[in-house]
XYZ file of C-alpha atoms in Angstrom:
663
model
C 48.728 -32.283 -19.061
C 49.988 -32.932 -15.517
C 53.659 -33.760 -15.009
C 55.117 -36.054 -12.417
C 55.946 -33.200 -10.047
C 52.328 -32.026 -10.034
C 52.892 -28.981 -12.263
C 50.753 -28.383 -15.317
C 52.433 -28.251 -18.738
C 51.740 -28.624 -22.444
C 53.505 -30.975 -24.813
C 56.223 -29.232 -26.728
C 55.507 -26.115 -24.630
C 52.886 -24.946 -27.169
C 49.191 -24.100 -26.457
C 46.726 -26.386 -28.261
C 45.004 -24.871 -31.280
C 41.551 -23.421 -30.555
C 38.834 -24.749 -32.834
C 36.017 -22.319 -33.778
C 32.592 -22.932 -35.337
C 34.283 -22.472 -38.648
C 36.576 -25.459 -38.069
C 37.067 -27.466 -41.177
C 36.119 -24.572 -43.420
C 38.384 -22.466 -45.514
C 40.180 -19.707 -43.601
C 39.095 -16.163 -44.550
C 41.331 -14.416 -47.010
C 42.226 -11.678 -44.527
C 43.372 -14.248 -42.033
C 41.160 -12.882 -39.242
C 39.167 -15.393 -37.212
C 35.624 -14.301 -36.239
C 33.212 -15.720 -33.665
C 30.410 -16.102 -36.166
C 27.899 -17.895 -33.878
C 25.692 -14.757 -34.204
C 25.828 -11.890 -36.707
C 27.813 -8.892 -35.484
C 25.847 -5.872 -34.148
C 25.138 -3.229 -36.776
C 26.709 -0.329 -34.893
C 30.085 1.365 -34.989
C 29.701 3.364 -31.724
C 27.924 2.923 -28.392
C 25.604 5.809 -29.341
C 24.570 3.988 -32.510
C 23.944 0.863 -30.454
C 21.667 2.815 -28.113
C 19.827 4.310 -31.066
C 19.153 0.813 -32.420
C 17.449 -0.035 -29.128
C 14.620 2.423 -29.838
C 12.509 2.367 -32.973
C 9.861 4.762 -34.180
C 6.433 3.348 -34.961
C 4.711 4.701 -38.035
C 0.941 5.283 -38.041
C -0.881 2.262 -39.408
C -4.458 3.477 -39.720
C -5.128 5.190 -43.070
C -6.670 8.668 -43.046
C -10.329 8.512 -43.998
C -11.346 10.183 -47.211
C -13.222 13.408 -46.742
C -11.818 13.983 -43.251
C -9.672 16.885 -42.191
C -6.748 14.465 -42.137
C -6.682 14.512 -45.924
C -4.720 17.749 -45.755
C -1.978 16.036 -43.807
C -2.065 12.974 -46.026
C -0.721 15.052 -48.891
C 2.307 16.430 -47.026
C 5.479 14.779 -45.874
C 6.188 13.714 -42.300
C 8.826 16.445 -42.108
C 6.360 19.128 -43.165
C 3.704 17.795 -40.787
C 6.081 18.043 -37.816
C 7.018 21.552 -38.895
C 3.346 22.600 -38.823
C 2.922 20.935 -35.446
C 5.853 22.872 -33.988
C 4.506 26.098 -35.471
C 1.285 25.496 -33.562
C 3.141 24.849 -30.293
C 5.356 27.901 -30.814
C 2.253 30.014 -31.344
C 0.799 28.682 -28.068
C 3.970 29.700 -26.204
C 4.217 33.124 -27.831
C 4.540 36.234 -25.712
C 1.870 38.779 -26.531
C 4.284 41.712 -26.398
C 7.706 40.685 -27.633
C 7.854 37.921 -30.189
C 5.660 35.568 -32.180
C 6.916 32.510 -30.361
C 10.025 30.796 -29.028
C 12.337 28.562 -31.024
C 10.915 25.127 -30.380
C 12.562 21.821 -31.220
C 11.316 18.306 -30.547
C 13.148 15.926 -28.266
C 14.873 15.697 -24.899
C 17.901 18.036 -24.629
C 19.650 15.553 -22.331
C 19.334 12.782 -24.895
C 20.795 14.989 -27.610
C 23.707 15.798 -25.340
C 24.362 12.095 -24.813
C 24.831 11.731 -28.545
C 28.060 13.716 -28.498
C 29.028 14.909 -31.951
C 26.494 12.699 -33.644
C 24.115 14.672 -35.843
C 20.488 14.105 -34.762
C 17.845 13.133 -37.288
C 16.642 16.092 -39.348
C 13.005 15.721 -38.345
C 13.889 16.739 -34.806
C 15.271 20.097 -35.917
C 12.333 22.086 -37.160
C 12.026 25.321 -35.242
C 10.313 28.632 -35.641
C 12.410 31.798 -35.437
C 10.801 34.781 -33.671
C 10.339 37.823 -35.849
C 11.717 40.185 -33.174
C 14.556 38.694 -31.147
C 14.805 41.136 -28.259
C 14.618 38.821 -25.234
C 16.965 36.185 -23.880
C 14.317 33.505 -24.277
C 14.184 34.316 -28.003
C 17.860 33.402 -28.342
C 17.502 29.869 -26.979
C 15.767 26.693 -28.015
C 12.853 25.312 -26.029
C 12.754 21.543 -26.353
C 9.246 20.125 -26.646
C 8.519 16.695 -25.175
C 5.343 15.985 -27.097
C 2.729 13.443 -26.000
C 5.276 11.192 -24.334
C 4.288 7.679 -23.353
C 3.963 6.701 -19.667
C 7.308 4.857 -19.843
C 9.060 7.969 -21.191
C 7.397 10.145 -18.556
C 8.496 7.732 -15.816
C 12.092 8.196 -16.997
C 11.756 11.976 -16.966
C 10.184 12.053 -13.508
C 12.646 9.639 -11.892
C 15.667 11.372 -13.397
C 14.749 15.019 -12.946
C 11.970 15.435 -10.360
C 12.774 14.952 -6.690
C 10.137 13.019 -4.805
C 9.375 10.727 -7.750
C 9.660 6.984 -7.109
C 8.417 3.719 -8.586
C 6.348 1.922 -5.975
C 6.172 -1.836 -5.474
C 2.940 -2.035 -7.472
C 4.554 -0.232 -10.434
C 2.820 3.133 -9.986
C 4.705 6.434 -10.042
C 4.660 8.124 -6.627
C 4.938 11.912 -6.839
C 4.655 14.984 -4.633
C 2.543 18.027 -5.474
C 4.585 20.395 -3.331
C 3.127 22.783 -0.768
C -0.417 22.506 -2.137
C -2.039 19.108 -1.701
C -5.517 20.176 -2.768
C -7.309 22.729 -4.900
C -7.181 26.465 -4.064
C -10.758 27.626 -4.786
C -10.197 31.080 -3.247
C -7.389 31.682 -5.733
C -9.440 30.749 -8.786
C -10.307 33.678 -11.082
C -12.472 34.030 -14.189
C -12.167 36.946 -16.622
C -15.297 39.090 -16.487
C -16.006 40.733 -19.840
C -19.089 41.894 -21.733
C -20.126 38.317 -22.517
C -19.287 36.511 -19.275
C -20.770 39.311 -17.159
C -24.149 38.289 -18.582
C -23.605 34.532 -18.995
C -21.910 33.481 -15.768
C -23.127 33.224 -12.193
C -21.572 36.012 -10.107
C -22.054 37.181 -6.540
C -23.161 35.428 -3.365
C -22.756 31.674 -3.430
C -20.950 31.671 -6.779
C -17.532 30.022 -7.186
C -16.645 32.550 -9.908
C -14.366 35.337 -8.653
C -13.778 38.000 -11.245
C -10.586 39.367 -12.765
C -10.097 41.679 -15.721
C -8.515 40.927 -19.088
C -5.372 42.963 -18.374
C -4.607 41.044 -15.172
C -5.131 37.735 -16.947
C -2.680 38.746 -19.681
C -0.185 39.802 -17.012
C -0.369 36.355 -15.421
C -0.316 34.663 -18.813
C 2.855 36.545 -19.716
C 4.422 35.496 -16.417
C 3.571 31.842 -17.039
C 4.746 31.886 -20.667
C 8.000 33.623 -19.721
C 8.654 30.973 -17.079
C 7.925 28.085 -19.453
C 10.072 29.624 -22.193
C 12.991 30.014 -19.773
C 13.143 26.241 -19.310
C 15.257 23.907 -21.416
C 12.220 21.719 -22.034
C 8.469 21.706 -21.649
C 5.933 18.892 -21.812
C 3.100 19.289 -24.311
C -0.019 17.099 -24.283
C -2.555 17.332 -27.101
C -5.660 15.405 -26.004
C -9.457 15.387 -26.046
C -12.376 15.917 -23.688
C -15.757 14.194 -24.143
C -16.121 10.720 -25.654
C -18.991 11.927 -27.851
C -17.124 12.389 -31.178
C -19.552 15.094 -32.338
C -18.897 17.260 -29.281
C -15.343 16.552 -28.202
C -13.002 19.391 -27.298
C -9.323 19.555 -28.283
C -7.122 20.583 -25.342
C -3.416 21.400 -25.168
C -1.611 21.221 -21.827
C 1.828 22.848 -21.579
C 3.622 22.015 -18.341
C 7.036 21.885 -16.729
C 6.748 18.538 -14.917
C 6.547 14.958 -16.135
C 4.152 14.334 -13.224
C 1.672 16.829 -14.696
C 2.062 15.434 -18.200
C 1.441 11.841 -17.053
C -1.494 12.949 -14.895
C -3.213 14.591 -17.866
C -2.231 11.695 -20.153
C -4.310 9.533 -17.812
C -7.178 11.942 -17.125
C -7.909 13.240 -20.649
C -8.881 11.115 -23.634
C -5.762 9.804 -25.351
C -5.676 10.410 -29.132
C -4.487 7.821 -31.618
C -1.370 8.646 -33.693
C -3.665 9.345 -36.628
C -5.805 11.757 -34.595
C -2.652 13.567 -33.503
C -1.635 14.070 -37.129
C -4.826 16.036 -37.707
C -4.988 17.708 -34.290
C -4.315 21.236 -35.552
C -5.107 24.228 -33.318
C -6.465 23.332 -29.869
C -9.869 24.557 -28.659
C -8.447 25.265 -25.208
C -4.927 25.632 -23.783
C -3.570 25.252 -20.242
C -0.323 26.976 -19.243
C 0.795 25.164 -16.105
C 3.633 27.177 -14.567
C 2.696 25.989 -11.089
C 6.281 25.906 -9.822
C 6.459 29.687 -10.311
C 4.371 32.029 -8.106
C 2.156 34.832 -9.265
C 3.012 38.409 -8.313
C 0.974 39.179 -5.194
C 1.125 42.884 -6.003
C -0.850 42.216 -9.186
C -4.474 43.363 -9.031
C -6.985 40.679 -7.902
C -4.209 38.486 -6.430
C -4.587 37.512 -2.766
C -1.760 34.974 -2.477
C 1.153 33.567 -4.462
C -1.288 31.134 -6.128
C -3.574 31.981 -9.011
C -5.660 29.738 -11.274
C -7.095 31.904 -14.041
C -9.616 31.105 -16.783
C -10.242 33.292 -19.827
C -13.221 31.918 -21.741
C -12.874 34.390 -24.605
C -9.240 33.427 -25.241
C -9.949 29.764 -24.400
C -6.959 29.706 -22.042
C -6.144 28.775 -18.457
C -3.074 29.868 -16.478
C -1.777 28.148 -13.335
C 0.749 29.868 -11.072
C 1.900 29.004 -7.566
C 0.441 25.508 -7.189
C 1.669 22.147 -8.441
C -1.475 20.260 -7.415
C -2.496 18.414 -10.597
C -6.194 18.405 -9.735
C -6.336 22.101 -10.664
C -5.980 21.124 -14.327
C -8.665 18.440 -14.195
C -11.228 20.595 -12.416
C -10.290 23.714 -14.384
C -11.193 21.907 -17.601
C -14.395 20.650 -15.968
C -15.363 24.270 -15.253
C -14.692 25.104 -18.898
C -16.946 22.234 -20.005
C -19.656 23.592 -17.673
C -19.608 26.691 -19.881
C -18.961 25.301 -23.367
C -21.389 22.366 -23.302
C -24.577 24.222 -22.218
C -23.863 26.627 -25.103
C -24.499 23.576 -27.323
C -27.607 22.586 -25.325
C -25.598 19.782 -23.717
C -25.884 19.275 -19.966
C -22.571 18.909 -18.105
C -22.826 16.876 -14.903
C -20.698 16.156 -11.821
C -21.803 12.547 -11.506
C -20.945 8.881 -11.754
C -22.558 6.842 -14.515
C -23.053 3.148 -15.191
C -25.052 0.951 -17.550
C -26.821 -2.380 -17.153
C -26.662 -5.320 -19.523
C -29.942 -4.221 -21.109
C -28.610 -0.726 -21.824
C -30.313 1.007 -18.882
C -28.153 3.952 -17.758
C -28.110 5.508 -14.282
C -26.559 8.786 -13.136
C -25.246 9.068 -9.563
C -24.899 12.461 -7.888
C -23.389 12.872 -4.447
C -20.880 14.835 -2.413
C -17.870 13.310 -0.660
C -18.824 10.550 1.768
C -22.216 9.742 0.233
C -21.057 6.528 -1.432
C -21.152 7.760 -5.039
C -18.015 5.848 -6.049
C -18.999 2.700 -4.146
C -22.564 2.547 -5.478
C -21.745 3.479 -9.078
C -19.070 0.734 -9.129
C -21.106 -2.406 -9.692
C -19.615 -5.596 -11.161
C -22.980 -6.399 -12.717
C -22.962 -3.129 -14.648
C -20.548 -1.365 -17.008
C -18.818 1.794 -15.783
C -19.174 4.712 -18.204
C -17.376 7.067 -15.839
C -16.891 7.986 -12.198
C -16.981 11.796 -12.072
C -17.723 14.018 -15.114
C -20.328 13.503 -17.842
C -22.324 15.142 -20.619
C -25.952 14.488 -21.537
C -26.719 15.418 -25.137
C -29.316 14.377 -27.693
C -26.964 11.481 -28.494
C -27.116 10.123 -24.920
C -24.515 10.285 -22.149
C -20.753 10.475 -22.540
C -17.820 10.597 -20.161
C -15.847 13.838 -20.338
C -12.603 12.215 -19.168
C -10.327 9.361 -20.124
C -9.415 8.365 -16.592
C -10.290 8.212 -12.898
C -8.972 10.289 -9.987
C -9.637 8.144 -6.929
C -9.092 8.884 -3.263
C -6.486 6.619 -1.694
C -6.741 7.294 2.016
C -7.376 4.020 3.876
C -7.672 2.184 0.559
C -7.863 -1.593 0.902
C -8.111 -4.453 -1.551
C -11.153 -5.841 0.273
C -13.225 -2.618 0.179
C -12.206 -1.228 -3.232
C -10.706 -4.071 -5.306
C -11.105 -2.256 -8.645
C -9.237 0.844 -7.492
C -6.616 -1.295 -5.736
C -5.939 -3.315 -8.891
C -5.893 -0.185 -11.075
C -2.854 1.119 -9.199
C -0.109 -0.312 -11.365
C 2.375 0.794 -14.026
C 1.149 4.028 -15.599
C -0.830 5.178 -12.558
C 0.136 8.395 -10.770
C 0.093 8.113 -6.967
C -0.128 11.595 -5.506
C 1.358 12.415 -2.063
C 1.256 8.853 -0.719
C 3.726 7.446 1.811
C 5.639 4.224 1.130
C 8.172 2.008 2.901
C 11.661 3.223 2.021
C 13.159 -0.143 1.084
C 10.282 -2.260 -0.276
C 8.369 0.716 -1.775
C 5.130 -0.802 -0.448
C 2.513 1.972 -0.139
C 0.894 2.633 3.237
C -2.513 3.996 2.336
C -3.349 4.718 5.980
C -0.455 7.164 6.381
C -1.541 10.822 6.318
C 1.928 12.290 6.889
C 1.855 14.335 3.660
C -1.902 14.863 3.378
C -5.223 13.136 3.881
C -6.020 13.938 0.248
C -3.898 11.181 -1.302
C -4.986 10.293 -4.842
C -4.493 7.865 -7.715
C -4.906 8.907 -11.363
C -5.223 6.081 -13.883
C -6.721 5.454 -17.354
C -10.332 4.274 -17.237
C -9.415 1.091 -19.104
C -7.613 -0.019 -15.923
C -11.117 -0.714 -14.541
C -12.115 -4.223 -15.776
C -15.804 -3.449 -16.442
C -15.273 -0.028 -18.026
C -17.380 0.551 -21.118
C -15.218 1.620 -24.047
C -15.917 3.938 -25.722
C -17.353 5.667 -22.643
C -20.781 6.513 -24.062
C -24.279 5.219 -23.442
C -27.964 5.791 -24.232
C -30.158 8.268 -22.386
C -30.366 7.725 -18.601
C -33.307 5.828 -17.193
C -32.663 6.847 -13.561
C -31.187 9.926 -11.899
C -30.060 9.090 -8.351
C -29.296 11.878 -5.859
C -27.280 10.591 -2.903
C -27.228 12.208 0.537
C -25.496 11.037 3.691
C -27.977 12.471 6.183
C -26.281 12.453 9.588
C -29.455 14.013 11.105
C -31.217 10.689 10.446
C -34.543 12.107 9.219
C -34.438 11.560 5.453
C -35.887 8.251 4.192
C -33.547 5.595 2.740
C -35.222 6.106 -0.665
C -37.747 8.541 -2.134
C -39.215 8.839 -5.613
C -39.037 12.433 -6.846
C -41.167 14.328 -9.322
C -39.432 16.743 -11.715
C -39.820 19.790 -9.473
C -38.468 17.883 -6.457
C -35.567 16.581 -8.542
C -34.685 20.146 -9.504
C -34.997 21.367 -5.900
C -32.737 18.677 -4.451
C -30.333 18.895 -7.409
C -29.918 22.637 -6.833
C -29.578 22.089 -3.070
C -26.890 19.380 -3.356
C -27.266 18.310 0.279
C -25.317 16.030 2.540
C -24.427 16.200 6.235
C -20.968 15.632 7.625
C -19.894 14.918 11.174
C -17.733 17.745 12.512
C -16.056 18.209 15.894
C -17.350 21.076 18.027
C -15.420 23.109 20.574
C -16.426 20.988 23.555
C -15.380 17.799 21.765
C -18.899 16.518 21.083
C -19.542 15.540 17.482
C -22.763 16.651 15.809
C -24.045 16.724 12.237
C -23.161 19.681 10.021
C -25.277 20.317 6.921
C -23.358 20.872 3.698
C -24.921 22.211 0.498
C -23.178 22.323 -2.874
C -25.301 23.483 -5.818
C -25.701 20.834 -8.535
C -23.516 18.562 -6.362
C -20.464 20.452 -7.606
C -20.772 24.181 -6.850
C -17.002 24.704 -7.048
C -16.988 23.922 -10.771
C -20.201 25.311 -12.254
C -20.087 28.505 -14.331
C -23.741 29.307 -14.990
C -26.476 29.860 -12.414
C -27.505 26.503 -10.824
C -31.106 26.905 -11.973
C -29.959 26.782 -15.610
C -28.405 23.338 -15.120
C -31.465 22.222 -13.142
C -33.832 23.354 -15.901
C -31.771 21.481 -18.500
C -31.799 18.363 -16.292
C -35.589 18.474 -15.903
C -36.060 19.062 -19.634
C -33.928 16.045 -20.565
C -35.502 13.833 -17.886
C -38.950 14.703 -19.184
C -37.963 14.305 -22.835
C -36.310 10.908 -22.382
C -38.457 9.508 -19.558
C -35.955 9.384 -16.675
C -37.042 9.031 -13.036
C -35.502 10.951 -10.130
C -34.625 9.338 -6.790
C -33.298 10.638 -3.465
C -31.289 7.975 -1.604
C -30.084 8.510 1.968
C -26.914 6.541 2.769
C -26.616 8.144 6.226
C -28.274 7.514 9.565
C -31.534 5.936 10.703
C -33.172 5.764 14.145
C -31.557 8.982 15.342
C -28.865 11.448 14.404
C -25.163 10.589 14.397
C -24.190 9.326 17.844
C -27.725 8.102 18.588
C -28.919 6.122 15.567
C -27.075 3.773 13.237
C -25.713 4.100 9.712
C -28.027 2.507 7.169
C -26.451 -0.805 6.201
C -24.673 -0.779 2.860
C -26.440 -4.046 1.996
C -29.821 -2.335 2.303
C -28.685 0.589 0.165
C -27.445 -1.807 -2.521
C -30.841 -3.562 -2.495
C -32.487 -0.165 -3.009
C -30.159 0.712 -5.898
C -30.753 -2.718 -7.468
C -34.520 -2.179 -7.206
C -34.156 1.182 -8.938
C -32.154 -0.404 -11.766
C -34.568 -3.308 -12.220
C -37.679 -1.127 -12.198
C -39.081 -2.868 -9.090
C -39.411 0.430 -7.216
C -41.470 1.998 -9.991
C -44.215 -0.555 -9.275
C -44.164 -0.200 -5.474
C -46.882 1.395 -3.347
C -46.016 4.853 -2.019
C -46.979 7.194 0.802
C -46.044 10.843 1.367
C -43.904 12.079 4.265
C -44.446 15.157 6.382
C -42.612 18.446 5.834
C -40.492 17.379 2.823
C -43.441 15.775 1.032
C -41.375 12.857 -0.253
C -42.927 9.749 -1.845
C -41.580 6.675 -0.005
C -42.284 2.986 -0.742
C -44.253 1.002 1.840
C -42.279 -2.159 1.157
C -39.234 -3.436 -0.719
C -37.772 -6.934 -1.024
C -34.655 -7.383 1.097
C -35.125 -4.157 3.097
C -36.940 -4.055 6.474
C -40.189 -2.134 5.923
C -39.872 -0.284 9.250
C -36.774 1.647 8.125
C -38.422 2.949 4.940
C -40.259 5.620 6.978
C -37.692 7.280 9.280
C -40.162 8.119 12.059
C -40.658 4.402 12.722
C -37.002 3.955 13.703
C -36.878 6.830 16.219
C -37.807 5.978 19.815
C -38.214 9.664 20.681
C -40.855 10.878 18.186
C -40.723 14.446 19.532
C -36.982 14.589 18.951
C -37.546 13.270 15.427
C -39.979 16.067 14.561
C -37.684 18.708 16.058
C -34.725 17.395 14.052
C -36.839 17.159 10.886
C -37.907 20.814 11.226
C -34.310 21.821 11.935
C -33.093 20.211 8.720
C -36.028 21.675 6.766
C -35.054 25.122 8.048
C -31.464 24.604 6.868
C -32.768 23.664 3.403
C -34.917 26.802 3.235
C -32.116 29.067 4.392
C -29.708 27.594 1.821
C -32.268 28.037 -0.973
C -32.813 31.745 -0.282
C -29.918 32.668 -2.593
C -31.676 30.919 -5.508
C -35.263 31.964 -4.756
C -35.120 35.310 -6.568
C -33.638 33.915 -9.778
C -36.464 33.619 -12.284
C -36.439 30.771 -14.783
C -38.292 31.521 -18.006
C -40.252 34.637 -18.887
C -42.910 34.405 -16.181
C -40.885 32.677 -13.452
C -43.547 29.973 -12.988
C -40.927 27.231 -12.990
C -39.115 28.971 -10.129
C -42.307 28.990 -8.068
C -42.830 25.305 -8.862
C -39.319 24.434 -7.657
C -39.781 26.423 -4.426
C -43.054 24.620 -3.769
C -41.236 21.287 -4.115
C -39.096 22.062 -1.064
C -39.976 21.505 2.606
C -43.350 22.909 3.650
C -43.910 23.781 7.305
């Protein structure tokens, strides 16, 4: 209490007794007073406290009787992890020195943080090489297996420069020197089987390499991965059709790559992982390490190599994650047709009544915009299979372009960029971490990779019945193709093989004019077989299941680029809606000159004068000249396919050629 002189003092010079929650109760026998308002923490060291923070979830779904998982149901968790590590060690094995590296699960940094604490025994299974003659055989390779997005965020932020959490929660990463695919550095092993099966030569994306060179590059990639303290391993699936899914294993050195593939492939349940076993295909992503340019068939320090016989893919000299996605797509273009399943580079959606539509189109044609419809369910945006079971998405995610992205134009993509999404090569404000999608400082090819369930109207699982409509999109900057045409089967095959659009490119004198672009099957960079084989399969399935083909021009009307105007998006949406509803099937049609296309004479919500392009051109002579010019470009492009006979007598080839422009 206060004294007269203003100083503070206690009576008798003794501090008052502190009363605890246990006041009035009997004092403990040991005489020690505890603050027992909450139970004490069950840890003796800070490391034990940290270990209490993280718990391990056990699988909850029982293994079905009669499934392959029954084998694993009879073994212990410890034995199961041992078998899993044996499989990973076998994947990382050198082909010349040892059976596989010593692999151990877990982050080496986290083990180091534990000091002298002995880690749990289940983390310590490893496989000892039979011949220990290399340095890599003397060390442990830590396996970070199917990490969650949160764990991969931690790895990227801590160990990979250029990794940041943006204001919207996405992980911003850099892909290094390569910000796009390297198609000229892609190689496919040519052997006795693939020499007959695959499309080689002029126009083909397949550049050959021999088995020995592949094994040389594989050894280089495996040696690099085994030299690291840790590698990321993803075991996932391709194809939502359970009867035809493919098991893939991705071994990489970066958390960025692991998270990217976590998003883009189909994510297995814990129970599916228990019974994963040996993968059907394996990717060795050693992209941070270059290939040897003195190796045969190498033309740069980058090489992306596919060996279909070994079911393996090797990546050297590029960290661009899209190489993995599109490499697997190429593999599916080979494996699926072997099962009489058509692999397609397309978007796919489904109406409320179960009517499915496929959308084909090159960059700039509006494929993403038109296949994203809030009145319809999205099955997928890029890669699909068409089997006797119906359609199925190959992937588990979306890989969307981000340049000039806005919430108003692409609300679904905008809202999908959140925690778990990978933002590739974007620029953001240093302090707020707000992304500037207009900034092209790193590259114009900025991308976002996110799970498909981030799209609100995604159909899960991503499968649907047989397509009712097959829509081929073209952005015709010459302005001579009609806004919509109904195609017969031969015409569908012709335009599918052609894969046409027209871009606007700058010429030397600064004037911009249209430039025709053709990409076979609307994805020439990824197909493995001759385009006519995919086209024949498409026609067969369309005929069998009653699908209708359509050619939709989202480009110019009333003149070429610079003279006419872009067809209004509202009109194109009306056309697509009329295709979905079946309205266009009941319309009256007339045939156009040169291309012989069936065009409707009228359509609700679309001005009838624009349905026939000649009506919108003031200069009719210029229209006919431009039409013949484009027809000539089509014919010239098709020359490379004209000599490839389909069937025993080649009659189908002649039918397809007759479906092209006639002048």
